[in-house]
mmCIF file of N, CA and C in Angstrom:
data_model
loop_
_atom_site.group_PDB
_atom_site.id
_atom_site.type_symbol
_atom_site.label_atom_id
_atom_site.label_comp_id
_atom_site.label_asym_id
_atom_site.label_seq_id
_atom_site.Cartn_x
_atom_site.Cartn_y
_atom_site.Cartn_z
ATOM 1 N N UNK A 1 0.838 -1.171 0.000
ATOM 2 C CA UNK A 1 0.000 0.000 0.000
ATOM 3 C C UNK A 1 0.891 1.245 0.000
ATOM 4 N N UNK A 2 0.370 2.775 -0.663
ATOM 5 C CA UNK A 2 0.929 3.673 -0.434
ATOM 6 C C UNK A 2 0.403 4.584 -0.544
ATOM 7 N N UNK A 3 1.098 5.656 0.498
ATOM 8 C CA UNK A 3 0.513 6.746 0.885
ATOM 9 C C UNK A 3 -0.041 7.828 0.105
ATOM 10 N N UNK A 4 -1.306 8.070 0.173
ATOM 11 C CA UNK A 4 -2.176 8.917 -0.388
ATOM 12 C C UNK A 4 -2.161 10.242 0.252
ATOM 13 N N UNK A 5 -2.608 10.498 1.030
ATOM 14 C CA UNK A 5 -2.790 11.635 1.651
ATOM 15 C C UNK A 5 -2.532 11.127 3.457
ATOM 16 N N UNK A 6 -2.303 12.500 4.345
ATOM 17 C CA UNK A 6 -1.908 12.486 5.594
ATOM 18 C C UNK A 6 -2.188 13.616 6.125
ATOM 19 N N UNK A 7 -3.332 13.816 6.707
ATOM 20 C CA UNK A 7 -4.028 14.439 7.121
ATOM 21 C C UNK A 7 -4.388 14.515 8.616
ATOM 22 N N UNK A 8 -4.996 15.386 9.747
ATOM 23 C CA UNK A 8 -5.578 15.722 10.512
ATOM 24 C C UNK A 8 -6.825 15.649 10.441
ATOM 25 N N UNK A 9 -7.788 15.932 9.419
ATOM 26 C CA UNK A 9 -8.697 16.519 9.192
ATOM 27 C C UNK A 9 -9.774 15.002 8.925
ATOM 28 N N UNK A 10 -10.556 15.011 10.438
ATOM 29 C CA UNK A 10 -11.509 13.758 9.912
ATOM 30 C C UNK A 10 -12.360 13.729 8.765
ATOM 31 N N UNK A 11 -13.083 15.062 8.580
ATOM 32 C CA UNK A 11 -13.699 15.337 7.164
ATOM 33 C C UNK A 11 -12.993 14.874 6.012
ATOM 34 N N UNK A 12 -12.158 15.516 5.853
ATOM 35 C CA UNK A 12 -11.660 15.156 4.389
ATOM 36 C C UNK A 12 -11.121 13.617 4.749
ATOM 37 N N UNK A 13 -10.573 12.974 5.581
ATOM 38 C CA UNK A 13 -10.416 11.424 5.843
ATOM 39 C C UNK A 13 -11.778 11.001 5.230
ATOM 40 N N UNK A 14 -12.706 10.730 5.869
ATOM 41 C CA UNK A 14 -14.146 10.406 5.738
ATOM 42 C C UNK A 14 -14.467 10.804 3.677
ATOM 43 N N UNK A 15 -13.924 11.635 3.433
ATOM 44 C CA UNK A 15 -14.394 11.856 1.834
ATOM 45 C C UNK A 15 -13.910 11.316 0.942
ATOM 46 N N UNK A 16 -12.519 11.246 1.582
ATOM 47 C CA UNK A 16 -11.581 9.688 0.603
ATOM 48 C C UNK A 16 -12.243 8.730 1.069
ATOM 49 N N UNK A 17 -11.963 8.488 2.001
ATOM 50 C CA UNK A 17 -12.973 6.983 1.865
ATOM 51 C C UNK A 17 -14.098 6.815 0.850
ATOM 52 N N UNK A 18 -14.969 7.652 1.164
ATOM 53 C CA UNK A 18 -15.988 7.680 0.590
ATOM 54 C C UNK A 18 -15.786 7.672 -1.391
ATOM 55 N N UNK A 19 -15.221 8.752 -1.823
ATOM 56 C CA UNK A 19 -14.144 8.486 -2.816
ATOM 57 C C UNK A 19 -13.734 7.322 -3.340
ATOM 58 N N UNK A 20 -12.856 6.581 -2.732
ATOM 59 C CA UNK A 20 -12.288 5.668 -3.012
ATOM 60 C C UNK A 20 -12.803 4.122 -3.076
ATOM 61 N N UNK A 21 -14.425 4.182 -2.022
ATOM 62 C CA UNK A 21 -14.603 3.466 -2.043
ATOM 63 C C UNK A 21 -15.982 3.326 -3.393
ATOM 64 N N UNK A 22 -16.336 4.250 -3.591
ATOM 65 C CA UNK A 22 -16.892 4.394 -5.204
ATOM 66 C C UNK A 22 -16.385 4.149 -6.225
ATOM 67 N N UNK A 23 -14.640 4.372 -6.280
ATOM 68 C CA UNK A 23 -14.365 3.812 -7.484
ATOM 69 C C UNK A 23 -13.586 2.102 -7.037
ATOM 70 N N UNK A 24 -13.857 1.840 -6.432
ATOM 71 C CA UNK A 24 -13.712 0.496 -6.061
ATOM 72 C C UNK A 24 -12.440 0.329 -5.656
ATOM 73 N N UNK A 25 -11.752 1.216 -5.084
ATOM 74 C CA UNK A 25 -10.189 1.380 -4.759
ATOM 75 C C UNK A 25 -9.917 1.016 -3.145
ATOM 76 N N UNK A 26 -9.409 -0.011 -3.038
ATOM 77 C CA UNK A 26 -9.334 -0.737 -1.713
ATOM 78 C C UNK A 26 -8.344 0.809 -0.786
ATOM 79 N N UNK A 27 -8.399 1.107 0.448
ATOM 80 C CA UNK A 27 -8.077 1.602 0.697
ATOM 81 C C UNK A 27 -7.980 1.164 2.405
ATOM 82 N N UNK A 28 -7.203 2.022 3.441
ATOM 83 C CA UNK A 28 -7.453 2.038 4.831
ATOM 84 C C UNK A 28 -6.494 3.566 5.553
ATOM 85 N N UNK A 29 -6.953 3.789 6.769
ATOM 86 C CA UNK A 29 -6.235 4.637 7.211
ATOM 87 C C UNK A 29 -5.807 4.463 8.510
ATOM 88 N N UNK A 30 -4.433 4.924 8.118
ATOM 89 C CA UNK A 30 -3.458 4.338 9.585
ATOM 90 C C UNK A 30 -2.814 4.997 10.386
ATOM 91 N N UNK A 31 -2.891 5.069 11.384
ATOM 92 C CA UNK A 31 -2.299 5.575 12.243
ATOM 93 C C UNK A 31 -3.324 6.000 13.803
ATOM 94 N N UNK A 32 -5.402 5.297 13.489
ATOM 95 C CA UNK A 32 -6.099 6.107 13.592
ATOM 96 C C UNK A 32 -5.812 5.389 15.415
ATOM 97 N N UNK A 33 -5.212 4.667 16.016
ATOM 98 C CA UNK A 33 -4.978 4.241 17.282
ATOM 99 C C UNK A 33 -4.000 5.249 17.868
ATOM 100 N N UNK A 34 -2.802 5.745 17.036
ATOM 101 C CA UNK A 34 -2.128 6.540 17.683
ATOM 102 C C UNK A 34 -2.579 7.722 17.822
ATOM 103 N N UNK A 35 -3.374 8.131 17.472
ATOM 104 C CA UNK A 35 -4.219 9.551 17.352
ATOM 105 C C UNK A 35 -5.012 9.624 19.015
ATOM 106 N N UNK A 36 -5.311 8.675 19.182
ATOM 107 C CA UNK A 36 -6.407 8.278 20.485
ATOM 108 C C UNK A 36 -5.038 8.602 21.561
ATOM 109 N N UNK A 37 -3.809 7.910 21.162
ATOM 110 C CA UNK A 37 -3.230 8.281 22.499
ATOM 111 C C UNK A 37 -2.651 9.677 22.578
ATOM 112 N N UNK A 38 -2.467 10.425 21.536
ATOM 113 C CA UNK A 38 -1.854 11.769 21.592
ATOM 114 C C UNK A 38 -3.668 12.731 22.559
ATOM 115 N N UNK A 39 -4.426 11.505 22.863
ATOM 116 C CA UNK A 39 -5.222 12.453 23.420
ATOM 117 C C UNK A 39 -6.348 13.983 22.216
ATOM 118 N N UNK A 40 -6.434 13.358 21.121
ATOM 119 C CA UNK A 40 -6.660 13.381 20.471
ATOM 120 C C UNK A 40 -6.776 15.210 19.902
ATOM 121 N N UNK A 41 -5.530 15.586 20.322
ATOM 122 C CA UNK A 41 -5.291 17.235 19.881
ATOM 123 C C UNK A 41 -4.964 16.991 18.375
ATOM 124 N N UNK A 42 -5.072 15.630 17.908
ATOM 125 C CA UNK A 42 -4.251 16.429 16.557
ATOM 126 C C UNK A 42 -2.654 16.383 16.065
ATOM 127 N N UNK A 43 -2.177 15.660 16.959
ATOM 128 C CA UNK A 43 -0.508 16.307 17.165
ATOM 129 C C UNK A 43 -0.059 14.835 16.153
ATOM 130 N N UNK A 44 -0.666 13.622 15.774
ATOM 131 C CA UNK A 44 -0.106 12.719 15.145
ATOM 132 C C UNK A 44 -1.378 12.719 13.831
ATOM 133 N N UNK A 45 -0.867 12.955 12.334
ATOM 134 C CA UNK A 45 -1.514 12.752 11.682
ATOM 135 C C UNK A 45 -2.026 11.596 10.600
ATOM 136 N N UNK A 46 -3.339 11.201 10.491
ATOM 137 C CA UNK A 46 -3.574 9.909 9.825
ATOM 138 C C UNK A 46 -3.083 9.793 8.485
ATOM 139 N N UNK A 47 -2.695 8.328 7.931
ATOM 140 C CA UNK A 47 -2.576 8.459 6.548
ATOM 141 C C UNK A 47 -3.790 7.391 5.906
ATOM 142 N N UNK A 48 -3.968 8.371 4.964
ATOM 143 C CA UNK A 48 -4.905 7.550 3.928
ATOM 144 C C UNK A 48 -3.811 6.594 2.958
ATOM 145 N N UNK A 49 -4.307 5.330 2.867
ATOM 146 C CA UNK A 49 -3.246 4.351 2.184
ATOM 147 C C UNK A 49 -4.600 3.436 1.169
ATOM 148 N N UNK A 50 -3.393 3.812 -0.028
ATOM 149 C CA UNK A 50 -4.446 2.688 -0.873
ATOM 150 C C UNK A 50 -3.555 1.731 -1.596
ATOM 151 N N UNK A 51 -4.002 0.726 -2.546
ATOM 152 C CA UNK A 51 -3.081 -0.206 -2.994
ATOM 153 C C UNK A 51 -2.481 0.250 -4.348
ATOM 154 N N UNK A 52 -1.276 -0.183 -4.666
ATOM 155 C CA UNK A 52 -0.261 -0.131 -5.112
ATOM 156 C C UNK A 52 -0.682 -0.154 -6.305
ATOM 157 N N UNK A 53 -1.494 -0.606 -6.571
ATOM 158 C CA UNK A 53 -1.533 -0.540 -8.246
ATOM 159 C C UNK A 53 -2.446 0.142 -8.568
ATOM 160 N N UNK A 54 -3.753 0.597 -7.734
ATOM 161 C CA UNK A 54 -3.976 2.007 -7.762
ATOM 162 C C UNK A 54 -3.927 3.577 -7.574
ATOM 163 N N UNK A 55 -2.710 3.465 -7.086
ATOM 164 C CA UNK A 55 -2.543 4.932 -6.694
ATOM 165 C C UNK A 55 -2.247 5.593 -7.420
ATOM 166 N N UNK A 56 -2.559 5.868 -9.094
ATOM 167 C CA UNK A 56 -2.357 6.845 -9.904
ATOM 168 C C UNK A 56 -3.966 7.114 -10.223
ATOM 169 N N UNK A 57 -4.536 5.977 -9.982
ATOM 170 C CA UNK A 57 -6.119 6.428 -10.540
ATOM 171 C C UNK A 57 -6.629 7.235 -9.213
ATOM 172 N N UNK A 58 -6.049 6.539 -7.773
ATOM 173 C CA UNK A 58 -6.391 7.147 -6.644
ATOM 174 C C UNK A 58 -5.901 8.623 -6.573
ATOM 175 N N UNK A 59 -4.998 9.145 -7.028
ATOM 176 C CA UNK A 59 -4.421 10.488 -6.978
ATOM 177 C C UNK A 59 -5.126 11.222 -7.978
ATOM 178 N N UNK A 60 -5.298 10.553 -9.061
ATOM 179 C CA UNK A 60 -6.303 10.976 -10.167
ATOM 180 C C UNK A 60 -7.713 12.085 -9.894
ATOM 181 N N UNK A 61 -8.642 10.636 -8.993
ATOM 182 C CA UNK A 61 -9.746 10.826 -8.702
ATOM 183 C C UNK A 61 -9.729 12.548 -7.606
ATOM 184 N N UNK A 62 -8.274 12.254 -6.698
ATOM 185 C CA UNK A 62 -8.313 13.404 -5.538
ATOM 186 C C UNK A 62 -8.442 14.919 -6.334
ATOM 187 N N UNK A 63 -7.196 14.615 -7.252
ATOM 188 C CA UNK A 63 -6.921 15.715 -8.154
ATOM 189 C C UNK A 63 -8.045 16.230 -8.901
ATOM 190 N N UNK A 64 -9.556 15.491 -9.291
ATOM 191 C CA UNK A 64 -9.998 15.690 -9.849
ATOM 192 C C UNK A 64 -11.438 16.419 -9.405
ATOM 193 N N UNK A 65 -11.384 16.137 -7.847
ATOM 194 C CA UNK A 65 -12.119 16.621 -7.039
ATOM 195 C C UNK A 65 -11.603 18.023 -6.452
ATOM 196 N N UNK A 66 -10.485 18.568 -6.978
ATOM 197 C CA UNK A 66 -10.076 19.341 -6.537
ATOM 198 C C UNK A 66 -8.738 19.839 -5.100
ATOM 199 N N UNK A 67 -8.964 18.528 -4.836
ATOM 200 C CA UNK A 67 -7.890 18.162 -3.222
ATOM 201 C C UNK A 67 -6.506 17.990 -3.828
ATOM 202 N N UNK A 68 -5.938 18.374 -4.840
ATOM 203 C CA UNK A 68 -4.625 17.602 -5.271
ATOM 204 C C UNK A 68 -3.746 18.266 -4.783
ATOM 205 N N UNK A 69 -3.638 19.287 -3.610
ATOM 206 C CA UNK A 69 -2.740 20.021 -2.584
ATOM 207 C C UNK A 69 -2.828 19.696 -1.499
ATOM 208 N N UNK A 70 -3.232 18.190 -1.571
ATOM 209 C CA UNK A 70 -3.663 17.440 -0.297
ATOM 210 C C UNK A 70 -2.611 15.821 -0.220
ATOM 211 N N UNK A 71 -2.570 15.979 -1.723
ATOM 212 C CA UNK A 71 -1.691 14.332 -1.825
ATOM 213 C C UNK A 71 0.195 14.528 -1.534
ATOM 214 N N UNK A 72 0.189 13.451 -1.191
ATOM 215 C CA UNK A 72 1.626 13.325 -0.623
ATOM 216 C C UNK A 72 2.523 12.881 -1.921
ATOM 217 N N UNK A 73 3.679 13.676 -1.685
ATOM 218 C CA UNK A 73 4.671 13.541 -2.848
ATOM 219 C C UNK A 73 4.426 12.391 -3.405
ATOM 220 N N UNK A 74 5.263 11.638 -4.052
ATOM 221 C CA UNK A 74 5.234 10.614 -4.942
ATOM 222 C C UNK A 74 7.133 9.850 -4.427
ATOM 223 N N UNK A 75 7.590 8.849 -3.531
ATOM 224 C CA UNK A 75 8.454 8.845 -3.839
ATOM 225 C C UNK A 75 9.077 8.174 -5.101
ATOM 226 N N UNK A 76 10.583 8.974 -4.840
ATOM 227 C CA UNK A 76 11.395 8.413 -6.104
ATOM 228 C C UNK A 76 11.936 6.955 -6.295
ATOM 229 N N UNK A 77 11.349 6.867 -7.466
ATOM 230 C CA UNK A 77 11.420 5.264 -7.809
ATOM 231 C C UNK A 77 12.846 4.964 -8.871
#
């Protein structure tokens, strides 16, 4: 899996999902246990993770909704 977006923001979490799970793009978000122990200010942020062989249609879809200042670099391959 790889990282899509990494965010704070439960809303926009909740819209990828929602997103992703319309275009049939397996997805999950991680980190959402460590969030509970930072006491939940915010201070550790979630990542949206989808699978590997979609994450160009998944970046696609973000970009196309307008969020594409939301997706996480791309590393170098």
């Amino acid at each position: 899996m790889e990282e899509l977006v990494r965010t704070n923001d439960p809303v926009l979490i909740s819209f990828l999902e929602s997103l992703m799970r319309d275009a049939g793009i397996v997805c999950m978000v991680a980190d959402q246990t460590m969030s509970i122990l930072d006491g939940s200010i915010g201070a550790i942020p979630r990542r949206v993770l989808v699978d590997s062989d979609r994450i160009e249609e998944a970046r696609s879809i973000v970009t196309d909704v307008g969020l594409g200042a939301e997706l996480r670099d791309r590393k170098p391959t």
